[in-house]
Amino acid sequence: MIDAAAHRLLDQLPRRGLSGALVEFLVFGLKQAWACLFGGVMLGLIILSKFLWAEGSALPHLITRYDFLFLSAVTIQLLMLLCRLESLREAKVILIFHIVCTAMEIFKTHMGSWIYPEENLFRIGGVPLFSGFMYAAVGSYMARINRIFDIRLANYPPLPLTLALATGIYINFFSHHYLPDMRWLLFAVTGLMFWRTSMHYRVFRFRHRMPLLLAFFLTSLFIWIAENIGTWSRVWLYPGQHDQWVPVSLSKLGAWYLLMIISVVLVTIIHPPKKPDDQP
């Protein structure tokens, strides 16, 4: 229904020239915002909670901030499924991503990589359960753009190779605390494996093409920006942010870049990559 209403409006707009290009750009932004629905609502709630749970507020006596975010995330997820804004297949991707990343969160907080400074009821060790939904928001975005933009991947590497790379990346998130960090080697392998891969996607009237490595970087950049908002709101804190807020290190951008590989591979397990129509 939403799609049909949007087409009735957009089909009346100019098709050619600068105006046509602006229409295509407008639809691109609208589709990206629609794909970010879960993450956008969660980020909005995180910002809102900073002010609602400020010092002197009565809300902390009723429910903790983290529990509010957890119950809100569960409610949003259920509503998206009930309203068919998300399919069950997409929910599978989100669930897998949720479990995989919550396990990493438990380990990372134990090692002191970051902390959740407030107490709450729904948690495992030092990790409040709402944190898994922040990763699930990434999984939701990756699954939704696959459908919304009708993404096709040209020259995508064989699935066993991508699975091996994603496994190596995941292991390195744990092992670099005890062994040499293999991040730069993983960056190099990622570059070699996806160098020829291009993403073909439909915005509105036209199909476009982008190198997949560039898509990884741009997505990682926006997640890094969202992470800065999260730490500014003191939902979680990195070392050095306890006394006053400072921007998240750019090294985290590289970590998100590698996490993109894991998320894409998880999506391809549920949604095998489609080739462009002109590629045999």
PDB file of C-alpha atoms in Angstrom:
ATOM      1  CA  MET A   1       0.000   0.000   0.000  1.00  0.00           C
ATOM      2  CA  ILE A   2       2.816   2.380   0.888  1.00  0.00           C
ATOM      3  CA  ASP A   3       4.628   1.526  -2.332  1.00  0.00           C
ATOM      4  CA  ALA A   4       1.521   2.069  -4.456  1.00  0.00           C
ATOM      5  CA  ALA A   5       0.799   5.440  -2.815  1.00  0.00           C
ATOM      6  CA  ALA A   6       4.408   6.536  -3.356  1.00  0.00           C
ATOM      7  CA  HIS A   7       4.272   5.569  -7.039  1.00  0.00           C
ATOM      8  CA  ARG A   8       1.056   7.493  -7.616  1.00  0.00           C
ATOM      9  CA  LEU A   9       2.846  10.619  -6.411  1.00  0.00           C
ATOM     10  CA  LEU A  10       6.299  10.025  -7.894  1.00  0.00           C
ATOM     11  CA  ASP A  11       5.088   8.917 -11.337  1.00  0.00           C
ATOM     12  CA  GLN A  12       3.804  12.453 -11.887  1.00  0.00           C
ATOM     13  CA  LEU A  13       7.232  14.019 -11.342  1.00  0.00           C
ATOM     14  CA  PRO A  14       9.670  14.909 -14.165  1.00  0.00           C
ATOM     15  CA  ARG A  15      11.509  12.066 -15.855  1.00  0.00           C
ATOM     16  CA  ARG A  16      14.379  13.783 -17.674  1.00  0.00           C
ATOM     17  CA  GLY A  17      17.080  16.366 -17.185  1.00  0.00           C
ATOM     18  CA  LEU A  18      18.181  17.799 -13.859  1.00  0.00           C
ATOM     19  CA  SER A  19      14.671  17.525 -12.410  1.00  0.00           C
ATOM     20  CA  GLY A  20      14.543  13.821 -13.255  1.00  0.00           C
ATOM     21  CA  ALA A  21      17.935  13.307 -11.599  1.00  0.00           C
ATOM     22  CA  LEU A  22      16.742  15.128  -8.472  1.00  0.00           C
ATOM     23  CA  VAL A  23      13.667  12.870  -8.339  1.00  0.00           C
ATOM     24  CA  GLU A  24      15.934   9.800  -8.512  1.00  0.00           C
ATOM     25  CA  PHE A  25      18.107  11.239  -5.711  1.00  0.00           C
ATOM     26  CA  LEU A  26      15.030  12.019  -3.608  1.00  0.00           C
ATOM     27  CA  VAL A  27      13.730   8.458  -3.956  1.00  0.00           C
ATOM     28  CA  PHE A  28      17.179   7.109  -3.074  1.00  0.00           C
ATOM     29  CA  GLY A  29      17.090   9.055   0.198  1.00  0.00           C
ATOM     30  CA  LEU A  30      13.524   7.971   0.965  1.00  0.00           C
ATOM     31  CA  LYS A  31      14.336   4.308   0.335  1.00  0.00           C
ATOM     32  CA  GLN A  32      17.457   4.491   2.496  1.00  0.00           C
ATOM     33  CA  ALA A  33      15.415   6.040   5.316  1.00  0.00           C
ATOM     34  CA  TRP A  34      12.793   3.295   4.913  1.00  0.00           C
ATOM     35  CA  ALA A  35      15.498   0.612   5.042  1.00  0.00           C
ATOM     36  CA  CYS A  36      16.839   2.223   8.255  1.00  0.00           C
ATOM     37  CA  LEU A  37      13.413   2.195   9.910  1.00  0.00           C
ATOM     38  CA  PHE A  38      14.336  -0.100  12.810  1.00  0.00           C
ATOM     39  CA  GLY A  39      17.735   1.499  13.393  1.00  0.00           C
ATOM     40  CA  GLY A  40      16.368   5.018  13.024  1.00  0.00           C
ATOM     41  CA  VAL A  41      13.637   4.468  15.602  1.00  0.00           C
ATOM     42  CA  MET A  42      16.130   2.866  17.998  1.00  0.00           C
ATOM     43  CA  LEU A  43      18.564   5.768  17.588  1.00  0.00           C
ATOM     44  CA  GLY A  44      15.730   8.237  18.195  1.00  0.00           C
ATOM     45  CA  LEU A  45      14.793   6.394  21.404  1.00  0.00           C
ATOM     46  CA  ILE A  46      18.428   6.408  22.558  1.00  0.00           C
ATOM     47  CA  ILE A  47      18.617  10.187  22.101  1.00  0.00           C
ATOM     48  CA  LEU A  48      15.241  10.685  23.793  1.00  0.00           C
ATOM     49  CA  SER A  49      16.250   8.487  26.730  1.00  0.00           C
ATOM     50  CA  LYS A  50      19.277  10.695  27.424  1.00  0.00           C
ATOM     51  CA  PHE A  51      16.930  13.520  28.376  1.00  0.00           C
ATOM     52  CA  LEU A  52      14.090  11.468  29.915  1.00  0.00           C
ATOM     53  CA  TRP A  53      16.506   9.676  32.251  1.00  0.00           C
ATOM     54  CA  ALA A  54      18.472  12.814  33.136  1.00  0.00           C
ATOM     55  CA  GLU A  55      19.478  13.418  36.744  1.00  0.00           C
ATOM     56  CA  GLY A  56      16.466  14.356  38.850  1.00  0.00           C
ATOM     57  CA  SER A  57      13.943  12.597  36.600  1.00  0.00           C
ATOM     58  CA  ALA A  58      11.313  10.318  38.150  1.00  0.00           C
ATOM     59  CA  LEU A  59      11.555   7.718  35.368  1.00  0.00           C
ATOM     60  CA  PRO A  60      14.608   5.855  36.786  1.00  0.00           C
ATOM     61  CA  HIS A  61      12.471   4.915  39.800  1.00  0.00           C
ATOM     62  CA  LEU A  62       9.873   3.283  37.511  1.00  0.00           C
ATOM     63  CA  ILE A  63      12.060   1.501  34.948  1.00  0.00           C
ATOM     64  CA  THR A  64      15.737   1.610  34.101  1.00  0.00           C
ATOM     65  CA  ARG A  65      16.872   3.257  30.876  1.00  0.00           C
ATOM     66  CA  TYR A  66      18.309   0.042  29.431  1.00  0.00           C
ATOM     67  CA  ASP A  67      15.182  -1.982  30.208  1.00  0.00           C
ATOM     68  CA  PHE A  68      13.050   0.695  28.536  1.00  0.00           C
ATOM     69  CA  LEU A  69      15.230   0.432  25.414  1.00  0.00           C
ATOM     70  CA  PHE A  70      15.049  -3.379  25.494  1.00  0.00           C
ATOM     71  CA  LEU A  71      11.249  -3.522  25.817  1.00  0.00           C
ATOM     72  CA  SER A  72      10.914  -0.818  23.146  1.00  0.00           C
ATOM     73  CA  ALA A  73      13.140  -2.776  20.752  1.00  0.00           C
ATOM     74  CA  VAL A  74      11.101  -5.974  21.252  1.00  0.00           C
ATOM     75  CA  THR A  75       7.863  -4.034  20.664  1.00  0.00           C
ATOM     76  CA  ILE A  76       9.202  -2.382  17.495  1.00  0.00           C
ATOM     77  CA  GLN A  77      10.370  -5.730  16.132  1.00  0.00           C
ATOM     78  CA  LEU A  78       6.997  -7.375  16.767  1.00  0.00           C
ATOM     79  CA  LEU A  79       5.100  -4.459  15.216  1.00  0.00           C
ATOM     80  CA  MET A  80       7.269  -4.583  12.088  1.00  0.00           C
ATOM     81  CA  LEU A  81       6.481  -8.284  11.694  1.00  0.00           C
ATOM     82  CA  LEU A  82       2.757  -7.906  12.431  1.00  0.00           C
ATOM     83  CA  CYS A  83       2.450  -4.968  10.020  1.00  0.00           C
ATOM     84  CA  ARG A  84       4.449  -6.912   7.407  1.00  0.00           C
ATOM     85  CA  LEU A  85       7.078  -4.180   7.206  1.00  0.00           C
ATOM     86  CA  GLU A  86       9.599  -6.973   7.647  1.00  0.00           C
ATOM     87  CA  SER A  87       9.396 -10.535   6.373  1.00  0.00           C
ATOM     88  CA  LEU A  88      10.041 -13.681   8.396  1.00  0.00           C
ATOM     89  CA  ARG A  89      13.086 -14.419   6.229  1.00  0.00           C
ATOM     90  CA  GLU A  90      14.497 -10.995   7.112  1.00  0.00           C
ATOM     91  CA  ALA A  91      13.738 -11.678  10.771  1.00  0.00           C
ATOM     92  CA  LYS A  92      15.901 -14.819  10.540  1.00  0.00           C
ATOM     93  CA  VAL A  93      18.865 -12.714   9.405  1.00  0.00           C
ATOM     94  CA  ILE A  94      18.260 -10.283  12.266  1.00  0.00           C
ATOM     95  CA  LEU A  95      18.020 -13.101  14.828  1.00  0.00           C
ATOM     96  CA  ILE A  96      21.284 -14.700  13.664  1.00  0.00           C
ATOM     97  CA  PHE A  97      23.043 -11.330  13.708  1.00  0.00           C
ATOM     98  CA  HIS A  98      21.581 -10.632  17.158  1.00  0.00           C
ATOM     99  CA  ILE A  99      22.953 -13.894  18.615  1.00  0.00           C
ATOM    100  CA  VAL A 100      26.372 -13.650  16.939  1.00  0.00           C
ATOM    101  CA  CYS A 101      26.956 -10.069  18.048  1.00  0.00           C
ATOM    102  CA  THR A 102      25.580 -10.479  21.586  1.00  0.00           C
ATOM    103  CA  ALA A 103      28.165 -13.219  22.135  1.00  0.00           C
ATOM    104  CA  MET A 104      30.847 -10.789  20.967  1.00  0.00           C
ATOM    105  CA  GLU A 105      29.439  -8.053  23.249  1.00  0.00           C
ATOM    106  CA  ILE A 106      29.711 -10.319  26.311  1.00  0.00           C
ATOM    107  CA  PHE A 107      33.358 -11.033  25.548  1.00  0.00           C
ATOM    108  CA  LYS A 108      34.277  -7.441  24.662  1.00  0.00           C
ATOM    109  CA  THR A 109      32.754  -5.925  27.786  1.00  0.00           C
ATOM    110  CA  HIS A 110      34.504  -8.580  29.879  1.00  0.00           C
ATOM    111  CA  MET A 111      37.811  -7.518  28.277  1.00  0.00           C
ATOM    112  CA  GLY A 112      37.075  -3.835  28.969  1.00  0.00           C
ATOM    113  CA  SER A 113      36.803  -2.729  25.329  1.00  0.00           C
ATOM    114  CA  TRP A 114      33.714  -0.713  26.308  1.00  0.00           C
ATOM    115  CA  ILE A 115      31.216  -0.643  29.170  1.00  0.00           C
ATOM    116  CA  TYR A 116      27.520  -0.085  29.818  1.00  0.00           C
ATOM    117  CA  PRO A 117      27.675   2.195  32.870  1.00  0.00           C
ATOM    118  CA  GLU A 118      24.083   1.829  34.113  1.00  0.00           C
ATOM    119  CA  GLU A 119      22.396  -1.051  35.935  1.00  0.00           C
ATOM    120  CA  ASN A 120      19.316  -2.879  34.673  1.00  0.00           C
ATOM    121  CA  LEU A 121      17.333  -6.113  34.951  1.00  0.00           C
ATOM    122  CA  PHE A 122      17.447  -7.626  31.426  1.00  0.00           C
ATOM    123  CA  ARG A 123      21.153  -8.331  30.968  1.00  0.00           C
ATOM    124  CA  ILE A 124      23.749 -11.099  30.608  1.00  0.00           C
ATOM    125  CA  GLY A 125      26.825 -10.299  32.657  1.00  0.00           C
ATOM    126  CA  GLY A 126      27.848  -6.766  31.799  1.00  0.00           C
ATOM    127  CA  VAL A 127      25.699  -6.611  28.670  1.00  0.00           C
ATOM    128  CA  PRO A 128      22.117  -5.255  28.711  1.00  0.00           C
ATOM    129  CA  LEU A 129      19.996  -7.217  26.249  1.00  0.00           C
ATOM    130  CA  PHE A 130      18.956  -4.136  24.279  1.00  0.00           C
ATOM    131  CA  SER A 131      22.527  -3.962  22.913  1.00  0.00           C
ATOM    132  CA  GLY A 132      21.895  -6.963  20.666  1.00  0.00           C
ATOM    133  CA  PHE A 133      19.115  -5.010  18.970  1.00  0.00           C
ATOM    134  CA  MET A 134      21.575  -2.296  17.969  1.00  0.00           C
ATOM    135  CA  TYR A 135      23.439  -4.920  15.962  1.00  0.00           C
ATOM    136  CA  ALA A 136      20.099  -6.343  14.833  1.00  0.00           C
ATOM    137  CA  ALA A 137      19.340  -2.879  13.418  1.00  0.00           C
ATOM    138  CA  VAL A 138      22.355  -3.330  11.117  1.00  0.00           C
ATOM    139  CA  GLY A 139      21.114  -6.782  10.124  1.00  0.00           C
ATOM    140  CA  SER A 140      17.632  -5.351   9.516  1.00  0.00           C
ATOM    141  CA  TYR A 141      19.061  -2.652   7.251  1.00  0.00           C
ATOM    142  CA  MET A 142      21.160  -5.121   5.254  1.00  0.00           C
ATOM    143  CA  ALA A 143      18.203  -7.465   4.749  1.00  0.00           C
ATOM    144  CA  ARG A 144      15.738  -4.685   3.861  1.00  0.00           C
ATOM    145  CA  ILE A 145      17.899  -2.906   1.270  1.00  0.00           C
ATOM    146  CA  ASN A 146      18.333  -6.233  -0.480  1.00  0.00           C
ATOM    147  CA  ARG A 147      14.576  -6.228  -1.155  1.00  0.00           C
ATOM    148  CA  ILE A 148      13.849  -2.494  -1.377  1.00  0.00           C
ATOM    149  CA  PHE A 149      16.593  -1.805  -3.921  1.00  0.00           C
ATOM    150  CA  ASP A 150      16.334  -5.194  -5.699  1.00  0.00           C
ATOM    151  CA  ILE A 151      20.093  -5.614  -5.268  1.00  0.00           C
ATOM    152  CA  ARG A 152      22.004  -7.776  -7.741  1.00  0.00           C
ATOM    153  CA  LEU A 153      25.708  -8.610  -7.298  1.00  0.00           C
ATOM    154  CA  ALA A 154      28.020  -9.078 -10.267  1.00  0.00           C
ATOM    155  CA  ASN A 155      31.171 -11.187  -9.852  1.00  0.00           C
ATOM    156  CA  TYR A 156      30.304 -12.098  -6.268  1.00  0.00           C
ATOM    157  CA  PRO A 157      32.859 -14.541  -4.772  1.00  0.00           C
ATOM    158  CA  PRO A 158      31.864 -18.168  -4.115  1.00  0.00           C
ATOM    159  CA  LEU A 159      29.904 -18.622  -0.883  1.00  0.00           C
ATOM    160  CA  PRO A 160      32.483 -20.963   0.783  1.00  0.00           C
ATOM    161  CA  LEU A 161      35.181 -18.265   0.386  1.00  0.00           C
ATOM    162  CA  THR A 162      32.979 -15.533   1.843  1.00  0.00           C
ATOM    163  CA  LEU A 163      32.013 -17.824   4.739  1.00  0.00           C
ATOM    164  CA  ALA A 164      35.685 -18.484   5.453  1.00  0.00           C
ATOM    165  CA  LEU A 165      36.449 -14.745   5.388  1.00  0.00           C
ATOM    166  CA  ALA A 166      33.508 -13.895   7.680  1.00  0.00           C
ATOM    167  CA  THR A 167      34.582 -16.641  10.108  1.00  0.00           C
ATOM    168  CA  GLY A 168      38.154 -15.308  10.129  1.00  0.00           C
ATOM    169  CA  ILE A 169      36.909 -11.770  10.832  1.00  0.00           C
ATOM    170  CA  TYR A 170      34.688 -12.968  13.674  1.00  0.00           C
ATOM    171  CA  ILE A 171      37.494 -14.993  15.252  1.00  0.00           C
ATOM    172  CA  ASN A 172      39.866 -12.016  15.036  1.00  0.00           C
ATOM    173  CA  PHE A 173      37.431  -9.872  17.055  1.00  0.00           C
ATOM    174  CA  PHE A 174      38.188 -12.288  19.930  1.00  0.00           C
ATOM    175  CA  SER A 175      41.726 -13.490  19.234  1.00  0.00           C
ATOM    176  CA  HIS A 176      43.420 -10.100  18.843  1.00  0.00           C
ATOM    177  CA  HIS A 177      43.256  -9.730  22.634  1.00  0.00           C
ATOM    178  CA  TYR A 178      45.701 -12.644  22.944  1.00  0.00           C
ATOM    179  CA  LEU A 179      47.403 -12.926  19.527  1.00  0.00           C
ATOM    180  CA  PRO A 180      48.656 -10.416  16.918  1.00  0.00           C
ATOM    181  CA  ASP A 181      45.810  -8.438  15.342  1.00  0.00           C
ATOM    182  CA  MET A 182      45.161  -9.779  11.827  1.00  0.00           C
ATOM    183  CA  ARG A 183      42.968  -6.815  10.875  1.00  0.00           C
ATOM    184  CA  TRP A 184      45.221  -5.511   8.110  1.00  0.00           C
ATOM    185  CA  LEU A 185      45.537  -8.963   6.568  1.00  0.00           C
ATOM    186  CA  LEU A 186      41.736  -9.266   6.645  1.00  0.00           C
ATOM    187  CA  PHE A 187      41.407  -5.852   4.969  1.00  0.00           C
ATOM    188  CA  ALA A 188      43.753  -7.052   2.206  1.00  0.00           C
ATOM    189  CA  VAL A 189      41.870 -10.335   1.725  1.00  0.00           C
ATOM    190  CA  THR A 190      38.565  -8.431   1.633  1.00  0.00           C
ATOM    191  CA  GLY A 191      39.936  -6.092  -1.035  1.00  0.00           C
ATOM    192  CA  LEU A 192      41.206  -8.951  -3.185  1.00  0.00           C
ATOM    193  CA  MET A 193      38.036 -11.003  -2.807  1.00  0.00           C
ATOM    194  CA  PHE A 194      35.547  -8.203  -3.588  1.00  0.00           C
ATOM    195  CA  TRP A 195      37.654  -6.030  -5.902  1.00  0.00           C
ATOM    196  CA  ARG A 196      35.670  -7.037  -9.003  1.00  0.00           C
ATOM    197  CA  THR A 197      32.291  -7.242  -7.277  1.00  0.00           C
ATOM    198  CA  SER A 198      29.774  -4.544  -8.146  1.00  0.00           C
ATOM    199  CA  MET A 199      26.342  -3.897  -6.697  1.00  0.00           C
ATOM    200  CA  HIS A 200      23.506  -3.224  -9.144  1.00  0.00           C
ATOM    201  CA  TYR A 201      20.446  -1.628  -7.587  1.00  0.00           C
ATOM    202  CA  ARG A 202      17.205  -0.040  -8.711  1.00  0.00           C
ATOM    203  CA  VAL A 203      16.270   3.300  -7.164  1.00  0.00           C
ATOM    204  CA  PHE A 204      13.158   4.385  -9.065  1.00  0.00           C
ATOM    205  CA  ARG A 205      13.235   4.508 -12.848  1.00  0.00           C
ATOM    206  CA  PHE A 206      16.810   3.408 -13.398  1.00  0.00           C
ATOM    207  CA  ARG A 207      19.301   0.791 -12.265  1.00  0.00           C
ATOM    208  CA  HIS A 208      22.623   2.024 -10.918  1.00  0.00           C
ATOM    209  CA  ARG A 209      25.950   0.393 -10.175  1.00  0.00           C
ATOM    210  CA  MET A 210      28.438   0.831  -7.336  1.00  0.00           C
ATOM    211  CA  PRO A 211      31.592  -1.065  -6.327  1.00  0.00           C
ATOM    212  CA  LEU A 212      30.645  -3.276  -3.378  1.00  0.00           C
ATOM    213  CA  LEU A 213      33.743  -2.206  -1.424  1.00  0.00           C
ATOM    214  CA  LEU A 214      32.555   1.417  -1.638  1.00  0.00           C
ATOM    215  CA  ALA A 215      29.099   0.361  -0.402  1.00  0.00           C
ATOM    216  CA  PHE A 216      30.774  -1.358   2.573  1.00  0.00           C
ATOM    217  CA  PHE A 217      32.680   1.825   3.414  1.00  0.00           C
ATOM    218  CA  LEU A 218      29.701   4.189   3.127  1.00  0.00           C
ATOM    219  CA  THR A 219      27.506   1.964   5.288  1.00  0.00           C
ATOM    220  CA  SER A 220      30.280   1.658   7.874  1.00  0.00           C
ATOM    221  CA  LEU A 221      30.692   5.441   7.921  1.00  0.00           C
ATOM    222  CA  PHE A 222      27.026   6.021   8.745  1.00  0.00           C
ATOM    223  CA  ILE A 223      27.129   3.362  11.483  1.00  0.00           C
ATOM    224  CA  TRP A 224      30.223   5.055  12.943  1.00  0.00           C
ATOM    225  CA  ILE A 225      28.306   8.353  13.011  1.00  0.00           C
ATOM    226  CA  ALA A 226      25.396   6.615  14.780  1.00  0.00           C
ATOM    227  CA  GLU A 227      27.888   5.112  17.248  1.00  0.00           C
ATOM    228  CA  ASN A 228      29.125   8.607  18.081  1.00  0.00           C
ATOM    229  CA  ILE A 229      25.536   9.580  18.867  1.00  0.00           C
ATOM    230  CA  GLY A 230      25.200   6.494  21.079  1.00  0.00           C
ATOM    231  CA  THR A 231      28.320   7.296  23.113  1.00  0.00           C
ATOM    232  CA  TRP A 232      27.352  10.988  23.308  1.00  0.00           C
ATOM    233  CA  SER A 233      24.114   9.865  24.957  1.00  0.00           C
ATOM    234  CA  ARG A 234      26.255   7.704  27.340  1.00  0.00           C
ATOM    235  CA  VAL A 235      24.342   4.532  26.526  1.00  0.00           C
ATOM    236  CA  TRP A 236      27.758   2.852  26.330  1.00  0.00           C
ATOM    237  CA  LEU A 237      31.261   4.260  26.769  1.00  0.00           C
ATOM    238  CA  TYR A 238      34.712   3.528  25.408  1.00  0.00           C
ATOM    239  CA  PRO A 239      37.847   4.036  27.520  1.00  0.00           C
ATOM    240  CA  GLY A 240      38.595   7.770  27.577  1.00  0.00           C
ATOM    241  CA  GLN A 241      34.921   8.780  27.417  1.00  0.00           C
ATOM    242  CA  HIS A 242      34.138   8.414  31.134  1.00  0.00           C
ATOM    243  CA  ASP A 243      34.913  11.986  32.219  1.00  0.00           C
ATOM    244  CA  GLN A 244      33.771  13.788  29.064  1.00  0.00           C
ATOM    245  CA  TRP A 245      32.592  12.799  25.615  1.00  0.00           C
ATOM    246  CA  VAL A 246      35.135  12.587  22.802  1.00  0.00           C
ATOM    247  CA  PRO A 247      34.479  11.279  19.260  1.00  0.00           C
ATOM    248  CA  VAL A 248      34.794   7.540  18.745  1.00  0.00           C
ATOM    249  CA  SER A 249      38.191   6.568  17.359  1.00  0.00           C
ATOM    250  CA  LEU A 250      38.424   6.191  13.588  1.00  0.00           C
ATOM    251  CA  SER A 251      39.821   2.708  14.198  1.00  0.00           C
ATOM    252  CA  LYS A 252      36.249   1.702  15.025  1.00  0.00           C
ATOM    253  CA  LEU A 253      35.320   2.609  11.455  1.00  0.00           C
ATOM    254  CA  GLY A 254      37.585  -0.234  10.335  1.00  0.00           C
ATOM    255  CA  ALA A 255      35.919  -2.583  12.806  1.00  0.00           C
ATOM    256  CA  TRP A 256      32.486  -1.695  11.411  1.00  0.00           C
ATOM    257  CA  TYR A 257      33.847  -2.188   7.892  1.00  0.00           C
ATOM    258  CA  LEU A 258      34.822  -5.749   8.768  1.00  0.00           C
ATOM    259  CA  LEU A 259      31.511  -6.304  10.528  1.00  0.00           C
ATOM    260  CA  MET A 260      29.808  -5.331   7.252  1.00  0.00           C
ATOM    261  CA  ILE A 261      31.417  -8.368   5.647  1.00  0.00           C
ATOM    262  CA  ILE A 262      29.898 -10.614   8.304  1.00  0.00           C
ATOM    263  CA  SER A 263      26.456  -9.040   7.894  1.00  0.00           C
ATOM    264  CA  VAL A 264      26.523  -9.337   4.093  1.00  0.00           C
ATOM    265  CA  VAL A 265      27.565 -12.989   4.277  1.00  0.00           C
ATOM    266  CA  LEU A 266      24.760 -13.716   6.767  1.00  0.00           C
ATOM    267  CA  VAL A 267      22.260 -12.079   4.404  1.00  0.00           C
ATOM    268  CA  THR A 268      23.509 -14.171   1.461  1.00  0.00           C
ATOM    269  CA  ILE A 269      22.917 -17.352   3.488  1.00  0.00           C
ATOM    270  CA  ILE A 270      19.205 -16.511   3.724  1.00  0.00           C
ATOM    271  CA  HIS A 271      18.988 -14.574   0.428  1.00  0.00           C
ATOM    272  CA  PRO A 272      21.465 -16.083  -2.087  1.00  0.00           C
ATOM    273  CA  PRO A 273      22.942 -13.229  -4.160  1.00  0.00           C
ATOM    274  CA  LYS A 274      21.233 -12.634  -7.487  1.00  0.00           C
ATOM    275  CA  LYS A 275      23.205 -11.820 -10.606  1.00  0.00           C
ATOM    276  CA  PRO A 276      22.333  -8.846 -12.830  1.00  0.00           C
ATOM    277  CA  ASP A 277      19.986  -9.731 -15.678  1.00  0.00           C
ATOM    278  CA  ASP A 278      22.749  -9.197 -18.255  1.00  0.00           C
ATOM    279  CA  GLN A 279      25.254 -11.498 -16.491  1.00  0.00           C
ATOM    280  CA  PRO A 280      25.041 -15.239 -17.255  1.00  0.00           C
TER     281      PRO A 280
END
